[in-house]
Every structure is written in structure tokens, then in C-alpha cells.
Short mmCIF file of C-alpha atoms in Angstrom, two decimals:
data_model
loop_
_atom_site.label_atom_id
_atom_site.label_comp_id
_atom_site.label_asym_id
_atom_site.label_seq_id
_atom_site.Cartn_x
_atom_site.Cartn_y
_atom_site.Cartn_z
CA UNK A 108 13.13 -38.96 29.86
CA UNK A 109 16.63 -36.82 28.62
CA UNK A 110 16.86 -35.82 25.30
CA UNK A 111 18.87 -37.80 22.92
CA UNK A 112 22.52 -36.06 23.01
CA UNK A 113 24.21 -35.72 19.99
CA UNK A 114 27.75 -34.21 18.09
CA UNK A 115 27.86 -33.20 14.57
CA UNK A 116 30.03 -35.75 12.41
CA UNK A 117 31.02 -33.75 8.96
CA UNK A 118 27.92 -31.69 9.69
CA UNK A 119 25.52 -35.04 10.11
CA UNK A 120 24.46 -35.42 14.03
CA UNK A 121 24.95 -37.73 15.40
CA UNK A 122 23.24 -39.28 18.81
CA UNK A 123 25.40 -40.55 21.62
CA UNK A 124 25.63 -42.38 24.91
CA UNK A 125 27.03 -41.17 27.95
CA UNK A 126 30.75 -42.80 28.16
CA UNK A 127 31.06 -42.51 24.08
CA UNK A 128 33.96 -41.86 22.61
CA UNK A 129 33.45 -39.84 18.80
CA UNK A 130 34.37 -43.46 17.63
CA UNK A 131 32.17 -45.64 19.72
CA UNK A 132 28.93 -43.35 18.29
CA UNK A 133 30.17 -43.25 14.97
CA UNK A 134 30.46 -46.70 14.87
CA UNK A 135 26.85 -47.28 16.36
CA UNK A 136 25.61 -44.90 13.58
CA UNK A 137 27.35 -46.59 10.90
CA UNK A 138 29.54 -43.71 10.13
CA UNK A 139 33.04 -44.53 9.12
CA UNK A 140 36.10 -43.44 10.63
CA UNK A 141 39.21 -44.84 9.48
CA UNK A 142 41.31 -46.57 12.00
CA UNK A 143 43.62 -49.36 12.65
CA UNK A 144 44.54 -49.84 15.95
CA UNK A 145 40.64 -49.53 17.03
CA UNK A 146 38.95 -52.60 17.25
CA UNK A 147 35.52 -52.24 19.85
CA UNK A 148 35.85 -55.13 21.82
CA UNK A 149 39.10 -53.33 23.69
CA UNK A 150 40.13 -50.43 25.57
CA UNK A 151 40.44 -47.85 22.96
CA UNK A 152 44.34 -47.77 22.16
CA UNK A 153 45.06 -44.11 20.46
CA UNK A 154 48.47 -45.16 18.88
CA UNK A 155 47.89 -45.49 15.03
CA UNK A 156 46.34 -41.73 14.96
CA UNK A 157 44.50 -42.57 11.61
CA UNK A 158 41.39 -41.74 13.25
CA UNK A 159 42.55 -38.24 13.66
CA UNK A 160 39.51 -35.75 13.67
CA UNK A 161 39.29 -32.01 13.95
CA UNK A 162 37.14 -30.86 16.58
CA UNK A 163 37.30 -27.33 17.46
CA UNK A 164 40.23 -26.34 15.39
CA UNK A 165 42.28 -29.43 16.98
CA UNK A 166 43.59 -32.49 16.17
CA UNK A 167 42.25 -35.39 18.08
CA UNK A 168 42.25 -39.31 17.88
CA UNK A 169 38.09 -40.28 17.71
CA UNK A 170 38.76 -43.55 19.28
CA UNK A 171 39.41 -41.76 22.66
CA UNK A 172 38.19 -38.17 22.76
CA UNK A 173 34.76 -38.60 24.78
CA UNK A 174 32.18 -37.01 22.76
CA UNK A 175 30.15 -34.26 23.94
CA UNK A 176 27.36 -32.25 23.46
CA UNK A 177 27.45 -29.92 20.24
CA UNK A 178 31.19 -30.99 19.11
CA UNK A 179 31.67 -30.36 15.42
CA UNK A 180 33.68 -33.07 14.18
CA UNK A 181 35.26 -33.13 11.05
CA UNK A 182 35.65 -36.22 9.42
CA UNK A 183 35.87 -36.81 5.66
CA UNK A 184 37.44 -33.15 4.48
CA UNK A 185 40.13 -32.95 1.75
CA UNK A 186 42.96 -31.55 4.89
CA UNK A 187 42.24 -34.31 7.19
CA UNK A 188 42.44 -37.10 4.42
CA UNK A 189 46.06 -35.61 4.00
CA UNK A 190 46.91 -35.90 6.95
CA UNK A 191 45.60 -39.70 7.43
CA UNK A 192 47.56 -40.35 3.89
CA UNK A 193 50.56 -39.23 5.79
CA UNK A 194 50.15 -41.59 8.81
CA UNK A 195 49.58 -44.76 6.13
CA UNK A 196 52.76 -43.26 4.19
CA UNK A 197 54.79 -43.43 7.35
CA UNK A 198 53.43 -47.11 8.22
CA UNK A 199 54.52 -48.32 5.24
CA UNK A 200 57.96 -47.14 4.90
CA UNK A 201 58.78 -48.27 8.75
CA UNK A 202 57.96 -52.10 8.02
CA UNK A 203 58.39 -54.22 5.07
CA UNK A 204 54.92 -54.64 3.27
CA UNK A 205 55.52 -56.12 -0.47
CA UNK A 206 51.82 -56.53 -0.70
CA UNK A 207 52.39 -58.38 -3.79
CA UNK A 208 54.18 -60.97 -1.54
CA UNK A 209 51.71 -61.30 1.11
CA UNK A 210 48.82 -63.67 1.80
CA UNK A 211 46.92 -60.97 3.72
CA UNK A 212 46.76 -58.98 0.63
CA UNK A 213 43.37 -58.19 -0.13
CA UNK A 214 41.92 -58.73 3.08
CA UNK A 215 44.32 -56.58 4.92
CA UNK A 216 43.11 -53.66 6.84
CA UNK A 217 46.04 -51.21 6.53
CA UNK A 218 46.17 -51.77 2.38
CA UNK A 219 42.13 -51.09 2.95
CA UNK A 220 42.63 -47.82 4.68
CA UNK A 221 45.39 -46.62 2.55
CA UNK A 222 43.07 -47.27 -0.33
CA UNK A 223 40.49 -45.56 1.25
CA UNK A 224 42.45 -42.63 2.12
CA UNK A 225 43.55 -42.46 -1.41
CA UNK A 226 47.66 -43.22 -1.25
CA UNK A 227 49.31 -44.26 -4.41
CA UNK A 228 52.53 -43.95 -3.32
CA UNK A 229 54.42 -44.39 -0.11
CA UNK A 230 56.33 -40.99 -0.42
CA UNK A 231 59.04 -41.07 2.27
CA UNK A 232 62.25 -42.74 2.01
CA UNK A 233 61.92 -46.53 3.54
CA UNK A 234 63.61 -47.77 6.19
CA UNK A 235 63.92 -51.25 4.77
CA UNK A 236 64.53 -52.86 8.30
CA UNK A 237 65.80 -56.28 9.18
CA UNK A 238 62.95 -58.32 10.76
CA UNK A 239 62.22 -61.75 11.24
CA UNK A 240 59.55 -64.48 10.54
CA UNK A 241 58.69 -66.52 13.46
CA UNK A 242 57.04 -69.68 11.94
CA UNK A 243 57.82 -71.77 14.96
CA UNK A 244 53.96 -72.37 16.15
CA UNK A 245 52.33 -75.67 14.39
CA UNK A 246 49.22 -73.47 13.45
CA UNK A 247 50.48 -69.69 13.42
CA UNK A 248 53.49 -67.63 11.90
CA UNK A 249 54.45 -64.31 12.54
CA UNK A 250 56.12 -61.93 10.01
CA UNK A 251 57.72 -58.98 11.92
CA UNK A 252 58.03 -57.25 9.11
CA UNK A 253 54.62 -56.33 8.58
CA UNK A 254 53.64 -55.20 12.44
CA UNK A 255 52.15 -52.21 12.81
CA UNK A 256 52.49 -52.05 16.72
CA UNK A 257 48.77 -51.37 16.69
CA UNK A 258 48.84 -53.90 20.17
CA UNK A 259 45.68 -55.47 19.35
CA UNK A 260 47.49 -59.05 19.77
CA UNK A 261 49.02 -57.35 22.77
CA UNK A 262 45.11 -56.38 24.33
CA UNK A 263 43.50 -59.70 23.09
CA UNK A 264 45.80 -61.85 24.50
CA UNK A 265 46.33 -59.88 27.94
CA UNK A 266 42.71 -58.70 28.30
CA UNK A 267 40.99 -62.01 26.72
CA UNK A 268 43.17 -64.96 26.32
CA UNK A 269 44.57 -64.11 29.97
CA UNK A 270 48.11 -65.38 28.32
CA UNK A 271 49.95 -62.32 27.79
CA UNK A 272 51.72 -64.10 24.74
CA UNK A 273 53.01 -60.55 23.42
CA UNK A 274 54.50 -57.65 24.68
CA UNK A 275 56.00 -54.26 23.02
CA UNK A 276 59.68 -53.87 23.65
CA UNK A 277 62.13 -50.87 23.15
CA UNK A 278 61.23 -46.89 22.61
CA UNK A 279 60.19 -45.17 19.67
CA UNK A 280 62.05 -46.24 16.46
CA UNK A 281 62.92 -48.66 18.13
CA UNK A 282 59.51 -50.63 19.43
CA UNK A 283 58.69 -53.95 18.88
CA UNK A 284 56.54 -56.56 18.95
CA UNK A 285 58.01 -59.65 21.47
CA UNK A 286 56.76 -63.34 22.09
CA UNK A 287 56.82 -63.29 25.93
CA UNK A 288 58.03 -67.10 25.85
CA UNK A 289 61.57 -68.73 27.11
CA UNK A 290 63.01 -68.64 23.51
CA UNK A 291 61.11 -65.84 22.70
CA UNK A 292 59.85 -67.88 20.26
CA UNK A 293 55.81 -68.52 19.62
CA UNK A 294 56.08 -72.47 19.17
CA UNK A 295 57.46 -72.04 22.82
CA UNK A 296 54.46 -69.87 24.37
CA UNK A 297 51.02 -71.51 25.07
CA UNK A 298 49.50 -69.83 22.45
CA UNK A 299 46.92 -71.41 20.21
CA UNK A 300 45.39 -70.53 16.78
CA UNK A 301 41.81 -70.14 18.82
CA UNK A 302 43.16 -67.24 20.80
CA UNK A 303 41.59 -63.67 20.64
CA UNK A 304 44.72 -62.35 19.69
CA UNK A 305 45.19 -64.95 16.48
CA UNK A 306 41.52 -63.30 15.68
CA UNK A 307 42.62 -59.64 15.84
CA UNK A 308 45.69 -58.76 13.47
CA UNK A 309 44.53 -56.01 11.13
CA UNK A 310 47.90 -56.36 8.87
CA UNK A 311 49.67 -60.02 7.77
CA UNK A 312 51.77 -60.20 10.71
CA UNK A 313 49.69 -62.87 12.63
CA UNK A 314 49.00 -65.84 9.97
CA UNK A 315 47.03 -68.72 10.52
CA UNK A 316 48.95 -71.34 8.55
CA UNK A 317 47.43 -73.90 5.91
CA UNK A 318 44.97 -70.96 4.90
CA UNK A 319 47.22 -68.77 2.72
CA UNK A 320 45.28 -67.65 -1.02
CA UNK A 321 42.62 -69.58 -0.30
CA UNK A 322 40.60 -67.01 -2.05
CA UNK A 323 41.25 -66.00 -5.37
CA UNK A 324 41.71 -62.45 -6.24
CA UNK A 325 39.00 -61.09 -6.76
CA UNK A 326 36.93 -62.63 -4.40
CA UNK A 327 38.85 -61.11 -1.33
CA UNK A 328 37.54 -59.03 1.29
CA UNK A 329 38.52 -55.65 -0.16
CA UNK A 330 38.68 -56.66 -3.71
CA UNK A 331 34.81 -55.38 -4.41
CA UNK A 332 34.11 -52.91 -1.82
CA UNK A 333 36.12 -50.37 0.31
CA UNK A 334 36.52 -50.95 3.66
CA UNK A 335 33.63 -47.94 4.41
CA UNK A 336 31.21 -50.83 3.36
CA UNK A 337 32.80 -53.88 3.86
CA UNK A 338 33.90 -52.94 7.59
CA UNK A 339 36.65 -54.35 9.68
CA UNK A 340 39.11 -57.29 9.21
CA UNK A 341 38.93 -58.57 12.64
CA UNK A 342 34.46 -58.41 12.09
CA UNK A 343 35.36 -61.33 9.38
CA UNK A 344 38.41 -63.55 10.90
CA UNK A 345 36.12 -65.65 12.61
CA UNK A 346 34.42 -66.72 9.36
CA UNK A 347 36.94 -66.57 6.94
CA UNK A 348 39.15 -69.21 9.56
CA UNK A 349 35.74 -71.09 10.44
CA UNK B 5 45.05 -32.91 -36.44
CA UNK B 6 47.48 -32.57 -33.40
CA UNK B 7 50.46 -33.53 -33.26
CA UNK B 8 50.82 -37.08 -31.45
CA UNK B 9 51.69 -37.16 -27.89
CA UNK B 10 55.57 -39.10 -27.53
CA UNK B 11 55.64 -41.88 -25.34
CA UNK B 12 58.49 -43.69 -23.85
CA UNK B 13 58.59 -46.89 -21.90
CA UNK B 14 61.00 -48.55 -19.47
CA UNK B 15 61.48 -51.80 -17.51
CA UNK B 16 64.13 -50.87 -14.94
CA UNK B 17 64.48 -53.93 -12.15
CA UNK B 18 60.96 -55.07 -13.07
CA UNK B 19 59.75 -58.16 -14.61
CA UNK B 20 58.13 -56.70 -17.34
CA UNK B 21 54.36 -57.78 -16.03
CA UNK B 22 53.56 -53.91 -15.86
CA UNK B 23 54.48 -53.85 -19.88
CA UNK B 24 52.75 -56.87 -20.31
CA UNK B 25 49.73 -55.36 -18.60
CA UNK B 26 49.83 -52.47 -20.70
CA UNK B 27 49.73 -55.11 -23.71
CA UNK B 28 46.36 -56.02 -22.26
CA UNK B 29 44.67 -53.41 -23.23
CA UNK B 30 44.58 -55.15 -26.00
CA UNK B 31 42.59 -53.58 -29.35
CA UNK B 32 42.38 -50.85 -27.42
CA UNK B 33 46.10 -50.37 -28.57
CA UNK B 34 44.66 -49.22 -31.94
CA UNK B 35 43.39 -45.93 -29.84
CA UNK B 36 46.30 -45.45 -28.69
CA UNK B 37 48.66 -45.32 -31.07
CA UNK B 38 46.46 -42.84 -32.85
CA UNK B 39 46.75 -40.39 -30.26
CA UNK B 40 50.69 -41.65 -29.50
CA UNK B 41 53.97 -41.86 -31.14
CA UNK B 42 56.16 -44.66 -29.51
CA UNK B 43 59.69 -43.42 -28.68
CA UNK B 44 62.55 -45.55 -27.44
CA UNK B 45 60.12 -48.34 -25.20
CA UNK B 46 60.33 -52.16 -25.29
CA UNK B 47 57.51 -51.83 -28.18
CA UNK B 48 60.38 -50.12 -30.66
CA UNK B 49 63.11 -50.99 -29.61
CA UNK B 50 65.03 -48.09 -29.99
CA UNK B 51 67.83 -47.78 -27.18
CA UNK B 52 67.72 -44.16 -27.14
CA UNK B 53 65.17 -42.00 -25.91
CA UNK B 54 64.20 -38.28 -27.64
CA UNK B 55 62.66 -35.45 -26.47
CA UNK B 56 58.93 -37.39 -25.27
CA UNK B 57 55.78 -35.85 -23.40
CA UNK B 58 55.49 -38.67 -21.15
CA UNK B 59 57.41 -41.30 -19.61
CA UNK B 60 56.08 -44.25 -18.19
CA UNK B 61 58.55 -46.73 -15.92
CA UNK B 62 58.20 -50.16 -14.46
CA UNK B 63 60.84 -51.40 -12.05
CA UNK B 64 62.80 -50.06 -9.37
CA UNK B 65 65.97 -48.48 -9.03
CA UNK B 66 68.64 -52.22 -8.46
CA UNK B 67 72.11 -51.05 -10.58
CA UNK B 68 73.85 -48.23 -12.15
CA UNK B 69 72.12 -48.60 -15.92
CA UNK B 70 68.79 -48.15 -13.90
CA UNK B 71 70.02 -45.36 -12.51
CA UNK B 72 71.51 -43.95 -15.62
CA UNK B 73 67.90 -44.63 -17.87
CA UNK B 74 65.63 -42.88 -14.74
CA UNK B 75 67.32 -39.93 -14.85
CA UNK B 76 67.83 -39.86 -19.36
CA UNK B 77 63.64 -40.29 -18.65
CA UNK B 78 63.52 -37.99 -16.23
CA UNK B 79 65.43 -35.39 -18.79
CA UNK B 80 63.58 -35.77 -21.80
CA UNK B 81 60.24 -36.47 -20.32
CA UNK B 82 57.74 -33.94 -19.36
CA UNK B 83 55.40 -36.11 -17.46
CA UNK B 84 56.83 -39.15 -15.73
CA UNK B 85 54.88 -41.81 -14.68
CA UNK B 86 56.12 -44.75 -12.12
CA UNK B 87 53.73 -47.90 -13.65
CA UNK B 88 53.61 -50.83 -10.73
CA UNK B 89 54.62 -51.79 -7.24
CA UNK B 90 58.72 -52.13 -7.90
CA UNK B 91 58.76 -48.83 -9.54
CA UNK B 92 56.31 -47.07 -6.73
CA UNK B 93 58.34 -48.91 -3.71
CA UNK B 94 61.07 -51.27 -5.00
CA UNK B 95 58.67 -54.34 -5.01
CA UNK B 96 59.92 -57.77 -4.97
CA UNK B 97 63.59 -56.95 -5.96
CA UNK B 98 63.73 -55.06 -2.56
CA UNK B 99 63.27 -57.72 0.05
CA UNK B 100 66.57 -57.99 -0.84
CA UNK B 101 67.38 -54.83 1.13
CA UNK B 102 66.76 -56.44 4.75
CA UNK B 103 70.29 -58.15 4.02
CA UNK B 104 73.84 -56.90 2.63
CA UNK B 105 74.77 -56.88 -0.79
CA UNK B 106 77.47 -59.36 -0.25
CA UNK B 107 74.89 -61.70 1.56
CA UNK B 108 73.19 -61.68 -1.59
CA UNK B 109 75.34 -62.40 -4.10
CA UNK B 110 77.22 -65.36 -1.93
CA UNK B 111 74.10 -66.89 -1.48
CA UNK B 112 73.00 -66.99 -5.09
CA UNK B 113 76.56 -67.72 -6.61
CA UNK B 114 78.53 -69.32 -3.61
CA UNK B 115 76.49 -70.84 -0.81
CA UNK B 116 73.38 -71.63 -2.69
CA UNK B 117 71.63 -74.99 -3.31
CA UNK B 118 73.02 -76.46 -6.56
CA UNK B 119 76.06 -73.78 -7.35
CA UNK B 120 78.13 -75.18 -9.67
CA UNK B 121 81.54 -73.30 -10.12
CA UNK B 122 80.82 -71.03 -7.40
CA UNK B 123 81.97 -67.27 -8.73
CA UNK B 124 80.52 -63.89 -7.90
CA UNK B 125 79.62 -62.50 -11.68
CA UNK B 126 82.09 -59.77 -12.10
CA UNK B 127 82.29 -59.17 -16.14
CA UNK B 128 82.75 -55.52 -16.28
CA UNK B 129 79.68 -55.45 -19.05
CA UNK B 130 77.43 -56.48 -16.26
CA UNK B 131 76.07 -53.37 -14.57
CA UNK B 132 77.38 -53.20 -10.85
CA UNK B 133 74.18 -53.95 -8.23
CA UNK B 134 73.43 -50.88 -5.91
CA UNK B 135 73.11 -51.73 -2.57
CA UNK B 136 70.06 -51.20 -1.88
CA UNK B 137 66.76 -51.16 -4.54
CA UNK B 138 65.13 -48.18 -4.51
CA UNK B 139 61.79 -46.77 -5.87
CA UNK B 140 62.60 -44.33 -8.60
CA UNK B 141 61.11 -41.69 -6.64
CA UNK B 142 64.13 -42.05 -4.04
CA UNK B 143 66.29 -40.74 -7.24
CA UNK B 144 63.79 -38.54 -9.49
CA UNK B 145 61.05 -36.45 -9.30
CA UNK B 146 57.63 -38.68 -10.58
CA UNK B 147 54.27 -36.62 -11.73
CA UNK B 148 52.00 -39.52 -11.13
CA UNK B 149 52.14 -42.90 -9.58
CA UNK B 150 49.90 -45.79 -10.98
CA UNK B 151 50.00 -48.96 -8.19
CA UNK B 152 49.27 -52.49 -9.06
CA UNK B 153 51.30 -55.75 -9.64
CA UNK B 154 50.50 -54.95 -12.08
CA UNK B 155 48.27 -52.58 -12.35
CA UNK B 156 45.44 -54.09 -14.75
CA UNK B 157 45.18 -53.13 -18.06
CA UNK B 158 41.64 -51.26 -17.28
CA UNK B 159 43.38 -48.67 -14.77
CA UNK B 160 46.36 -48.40 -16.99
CA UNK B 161 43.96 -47.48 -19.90
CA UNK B 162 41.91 -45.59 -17.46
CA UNK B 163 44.68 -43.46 -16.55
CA UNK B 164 46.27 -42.75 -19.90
CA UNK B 165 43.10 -41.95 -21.56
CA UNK B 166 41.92 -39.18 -18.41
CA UNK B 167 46.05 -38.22 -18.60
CA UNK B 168 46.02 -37.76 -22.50
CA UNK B 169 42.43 -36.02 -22.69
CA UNK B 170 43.92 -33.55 -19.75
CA UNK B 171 41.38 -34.51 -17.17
CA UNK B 172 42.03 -35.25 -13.38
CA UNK B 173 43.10 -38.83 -12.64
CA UNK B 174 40.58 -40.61 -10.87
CA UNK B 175 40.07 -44.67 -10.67
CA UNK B 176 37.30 -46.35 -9.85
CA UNK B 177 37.34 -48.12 -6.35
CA UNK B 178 38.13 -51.98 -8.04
CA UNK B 179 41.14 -50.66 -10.36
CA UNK B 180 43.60 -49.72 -7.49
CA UNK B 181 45.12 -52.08 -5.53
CA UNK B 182 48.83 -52.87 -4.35
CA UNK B 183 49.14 -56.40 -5.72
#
């Protein structure tokens, strides 16, 4: 029998398996972590950073630093929360999100975190980029404009759906999200609303059509309780889309 | 008893919803126009503003009079506040930024469904359009930031009543939101 192994998450321990990452044990122990581009049904991604921790003086992303034995991980302080702000500033200067205009409002997991993390205001200058709407599918639309590259739709479809419906093209600024179809258009790719990766979007970029406000404000996921409690987006799709 | 604090009030390329909230608060008005003076605001009407403690503004930044109000705020107020989603990050009014000025205006005036006497406005009492809408804090410096479309008229009392009894701002979990 080997003793339970455990890290220290804002001074709490916290017990862990061999193969953990910080994430995967702070999830088990119901400690939150913020995160977008983390869901735990995929291969741990690393991209959004907003799980940054500090461990050791350093800056690391808990969805894939492995945890080990005696790491003091610091979670919740006043420095890191800054620096998470930051990240959710940046996000939502690079897209298009007019919240008030969008039927994921309320339920959407970026708006959740940046609530969470405590931004009032997006503080950088916005690019105010020229994306599209893609509302060629019968069942699903996709709004460009509200991607977070977080390649969940990306993992879900490759890893799950074995479609590979979406790909990321360009570098840096200039990355995007791409229907891997003839047209490049969704109606043209065999996707289908009962795909993973129509289950996974944390933002309003994948929609399932003929569902928009159907509930009222609030009643909506994030409307009572902050995403610490509540948990998620992709942990309620299923339900809220039956 | 102290002097009253001065307020002043502004819908720049808003739709006045944020004032309206603030309406909301409804007889808890009577507070606070014991503990404020109105200056130049929708409320008064007066067109010109004095020398206030704080300035509250709804809207974004869309054409040159905005410009010209945000920055007569932004000189006479000590505290400015940026009330609602179009002042905080251009709001509705700035989808229009994904797309030239010019595609704008010719779709509204020339190309668009039912345009009778197709014209581009161009009376030189109509304030010219900037080309892009901007939150005010693209063109002035703003002390605090209060989100919401509107925000409701609980976190708008909640944050003038912790502002104007000097205490840290803090909301309660339900009163911030982006829409």
C-alpha cells in the first residue's frame, strides 16, 4: 500500500494520481481552476493560459504541468488573478463579443471566467476584426467572431467524431478557425448537430440553431452562480440541447 | 451638513437604457438627490456642464460631439464613471466597425431595403460619424467602469452608494454581468 501523494493547492493539499496533471487533481478534488480551453475528456491543450499557476516562483499552465510530490501551487492570490484578468482582456479585444448581442450570453464560459476573475472592462484597444457567420448547416451556425481558438471543436471532432470538420489555419495574429469542407463552408462538411464538437464550444461560436433565448435571463447558467459552483459549459450542453 | 456631491450625466452613442436604468432605482432617487446636486445630465437639462465631482457616461465614442462632451466630462469631472456595455467597449453601435464607414452609410441611405430618395445625410449641423466607435476609454482616462446592458438599477445604486460613502466598490456575484 503507497501513501496517498499529494501537492499543496493555495496551501490546501491536495491528493493525486500518478499521470495527474495540477488540473486533472484539482478537478477530482473539486477545486477550481479557471480555464477555457480545458475540457477533461481531451488531451490537455495549454493554449488559453487562463489556468496559469505559480509553482515554485514560475508561471505554469495547470492543465499540463504533471503534478508532483510537495509542489506549492498557487491558485486564487490577488497577482495571479491579474494576470488571468489580462488573458480574458486580451480575448476579448481580439474577437468581436457584444455579449449583449449574443445568444450564448449567460451560459457562456469565457463571460463566466471573466466574471470570475473580476474584469469590468476590456482595457486594451480592440482590434474590431472582420469575421464571418457561417449559417450554412440546417442545424448549426458558426460566428467567427466570437472564436477563441481554444480547439476544442478542433479535438472533439478529430479525436471523437473521427470527422476532422475543423482545422486552425494561419500563424499568430493571424490564426483561425477553418471548416475543412470543399466550400469551406459547414452546410458542405458531414457534420451534424450530434457531434462531440457541436457539444464542446465554451464561447457562442458553435450555435445549435432553433434554441437561441430559450431561457430567460435570469434563469441562465451563470445568471445565479459563478462558474466555481456551477462548473463547466460543455458539463451542461448535453442537457440544455436534450 | 456637507456640501452635496455634483453629478453629471451623459448619453454619448447609447440608447439611453443605462439612464433609464438609473431611473429604476426608483424612490430610491429621493436618497440620492439628498446627497447629490444634478449638473448638466439628461435629468436637467442643462447643455453645459460645471465644475462636478463625478461624471457618469453611457454610450460610446460614434462622432465628433461625442468626442467633444467625453473630454468637457473628462475636464470638469473628478471621478468619471463609464455606465454600460457601449460606453465600456462600444456595444452595439460598434459592430459597425467590422465594415467601412462608407459601407455603412450606403447601405442605410442608398442600397438599403425601402430607401426612398437615396442621399447620404450631409447637413453640416449633423455631427460627422468617426470611423470607427470607440469605448470612451480609447479617448479618456475612466476611474471606474460599471458593466451591464444595462447595468440594473441594484448595481448602479450599489455602486453609487459604496462610491459616495467612500468605500471600495464591490458587487455582489448576480449584479455584474455583460448584457
Amino acid at each position: 500500500m503507497s501513501e496517498n501523494k499529494a501537492f499543496t493547492l493555495d496551501a490546501k493539499p491536495i491528493e493525486f494520481q500518478d499521470g495527474d496533471t495540477i488540473m486533472d487533481a484539482a478537478l477530482r478534488a473539486g477545486a477550481y481552476i479557471p480555464h477555457l480551453c480545458h475540457n477533461p475528456e481531451f488531451e490537455p491543450h495549454g493554449s488559453c493560459r487562463v489556468c496559469v499557476v505559480g509553482v515554485n516562483g514560475r508561471r505554469v499552465s495547470a492543465c499540463t504541468q504533471p503534478a508532483t510530490e510537495g509542489l506549492e501551487v498557487e491558485n486564487n492570490s490577488e497577482a495571479i488573478k491579474q494576470e488571468r484578468r489580462a488573458l480574458l482582456q486580451m480575448l476579448f479585444v481580439e474577437g468581436n463579443h457584444v455579449c449583449p448581442g449574443c445568444e450564448k450570453s449567460g451560459a457562456c464560459q469565457l463571460q463566466a471566467v471573466a466574471y470570475y476573475v473580476g474584469m469590468l472592462d476590456p482595457h486594451f484597444t480592440h482590434f474590431f476584426p472582420r469575421r464571418l457567420v457561417d449559417a450554412s448547416h440546417a442545424e448549426v451556425a458558426i460566428d467567427f467572431n466570437r472564436c477563441i481558438l481554444c480547439e476544442l471543436c478542433v479535438r472533439a471532432s478529430c479525436d471523437v467524431d473521427k470527422k476532422n470538420v475543423f482545422s486552425i489555419s494561419g500563424r499568430g495574429i493571424g490564426s483561425h478557425l477553418v471548416i475543412n469542407s470543399p466550400s469551406g463552408k459547414l452546410g458542405d462538411s458531414d457534420f451534424s448537430v450530434n457531434d462531440k464538437a457541436a457539444q464542446v464550444c465554451p464561447v457562442g461560436a458553435i450555435l445549435h440553431k432553433h434554441t437561441g433565448y430559450d431561457r430567460p435571463i435570469g434563469e441562465r447558467l451563470y445568471d445565479r452562480q459563478p462558474i466555481s459552483v456551477v462548473g463547466d459549459v460543455a458539463e451542461h450542453e448535453g442537457k440544455d440541447h436534450g | 451638513m456637507a456640501e452635496k456631491i455634483r453629478l453629471a450625466t451623459a448619453s454619448l452613442a447609447g440608447c439611453f437604457g443605462c439612464h433609464m436604468s438609473l431611473l429604476d432605482i426608483d424612490e430610491r432617487f429621493l436618497e440620492l438627490v439628498e446627497l447629490v446636486e444634478f449638473d448638466r445630465s439628461p435629468f436637467t437639462d442643462i447643455k453645459t456642464i460645471g465644475e462636478c465631482d463625478l461624471g457618469i457616461i453611457e454610450g460610446g465614442v460614434a462622432n465628433e460631439e461625442n468626442v467633444e462632451v467625453l473630454r468637457e466630462f473628462r475636464k470638469h469631472c473628478k471621478v468619471l464613471v463609464a455606465m454600460g456595455a457601449c460606453a465600456i467597449n462600444g456595444g452595439i453601435p460598434a459592430m459597425r466597425n467590422q465594415f467601412e464607414l462608407r459601407e455603412c452609410l450606403e447601405e442605410s441611405y442608398i442600397d438599403g431595403v425601402g430607401v426612398v430618395n437615396p442621399h447620404i445625410p450631409d447637413d453640416p449641423e449633423i455631427p460627422m460619424l468617426l470611423n470607427k466607435v470607440h469605448p470612451i476609454y480609447e479617448v479618456v482616462k475612466v476611474d471606474y467602469f460599471l458593466p451591464g446592458c444595462p447595468p440594473s438599477a441594484d448595481a448602479i445604486w450599489t455602486f453609487l452608494t459604496e462610491l459616495l460613502a467612500g468605500e471600495p466598490i464591490s458587487f455582489p456575484y448576480t449584479q455584474i454581468h455583460y448584457d
